[in-house]
Coordinates of C-alpha atoms in Angstrom, one line a residue:
X1 CA -29.3 -24.5 25.0
X2 CA -29.7 -22.6 28.4
X3 CA -28.4 -25.2 31.4
X4 CA -27.7 -24.0 34.9
X5 CA -28.7 -24.7 38.6
X6 CA -31.5 -22.4 40.6
X7 CA -30.7 -21.3 44.0
X8 CA -32.4 -24.5 45.5
X9 CA -30.4 -26.7 43.1
X10 CA -32.6 -27.9 41.0
X11 CA -30.3 -28.7 37.5
X12 CA -31.8 -27.8 34.5
X13 CA -31.4 -27.8 30.6
X14 CA -33.9 -26.0 28.3
X15 CA -33.2 -26.5 24.3
X16 CA -32.9 -23.6 22.1
X17 CA -36.4 -25.4 20.7
X18 CA -38.1 -24.6 23.8
X19 CA -37.5 -21.7 24.2
X20 CA -38.0 -20.0 20.4
X21 CA -41.8 -21.6 21.0
X22 CA -44.3 -18.7 19.9
X23 CA -46.8 -21.3 21.7
X24 CA -45.0 -21.1 24.9
X25 CA -44.8 -17.3 24.4
X26 CA -48.5 -17.2 24.5
X27 CA -48.9 -19.8 27.6
X28 CA -46.2 -16.7 29.4
X29 CA -48.4 -14.2 28.5
X30 CA -52.0 -15.6 30.3
X31 CA -50.6 -17.2 33.6
X32 CA -50.2 -14.8 35.1
X33 CA -54.2 -14.6 34.8
X34 CA -54.9 -17.7 34.4
X35 CA -52.4 -20.0 37.0
X36 CA -54.5 -22.7 35.7
X37 CA -51.4 -22.9 32.9
X38 CA -48.9 -23.5 35.1
X39 CA -47.9 -26.9 34.4
X40 CA -48.4 -26.5 30.4
X41 CA -45.8 -23.5 30.8
X42 CA -43.5 -26.4 33.0
X43 CA -43.7 -28.8 30.3
X44 CA -43.4 -27.2 27.6
X45 CA -40.2 -25.5 29.0
X46 CA -38.7 -28.2 30.9
X47 CA -40.3 -31.5 28.9
X48 CA -41.7 -34.1 30.8
X49 CA -38.7 -36.2 32.5
X50 CA -37.7 -32.6 33.9
X51 CA -41.0 -32.0 34.6
X52 CA -41.0 -35.0 36.8
X53 CA -37.6 -34.0 38.7
X54 CA -38.6 -30.7 39.3
X55 CA -41.5 -31.7 41.3
X56 CA -39.9 -34.2 43.2
X57 CA -37.3 -32.0 44.0
X58 CA -39.8 -28.8 45.4
X59 CA -41.8 -32.1 47.0
X60 CA -42.7 -31.5 50.5
X61 CA -42.4 -33.8 53.2
X62 CA -46.1 -34.3 53.1
X63 CA -46.2 -34.8 49.3
X64 CA -47.1 -31.5 48.3
X65 CA -45.5 -29.8 45.0
X66 CA -46.3 -25.6 46.8
X67 CA -47.3 -23.6 43.5
X68 CA -45.4 -20.4 44.9
X69 CA -42.4 -23.1 45.0
X70 CA -43.0 -24.1 41.2
X71 CA -43.6 -20.4 40.1
X72 CA -40.3 -19.4 41.9
X73 CA -38.3 -22.3 40.5
X74 CA -39.3 -20.9 35.9
X75 CA -39.2 -17.6 36.8
X76 CA -35.6 -18.2 38.2
X77 CA -35.0 -20.1 35.1
X78 CA -36.3 -17.4 32.7
X79 CA -34.9 -14.8 34.7
X80 CA -31.4 -16.9 34.6
X81 CA -31.9 -17.0 30.7
X82 CA -32.1 -13.3 30.9
X83 CA -29.1 -12.5 32.0
X84 CA -27.5 -14.5 29.5
X85 CA -29.3 -13.1 26.7
X86 CA -28.0 -9.6 27.8

């Protein structure tokens, strides 16, 4: 299991099963060319409950969830996992 806290303060837990999912890798491979896959990627990685917590964590005062903020959080989570595996 991968546990941590992003620089913005979001605490997460990613199961080993989520990290060892071929379909997650497929989505990762395509998300750069198809950003519409980002919501699927986040749900596959974090699950529904943590996805909701992340959206609430990143929500601005006007109610929007910035795409770049979501992308940065997910990138940070993946990078923390790579650092632990190094």
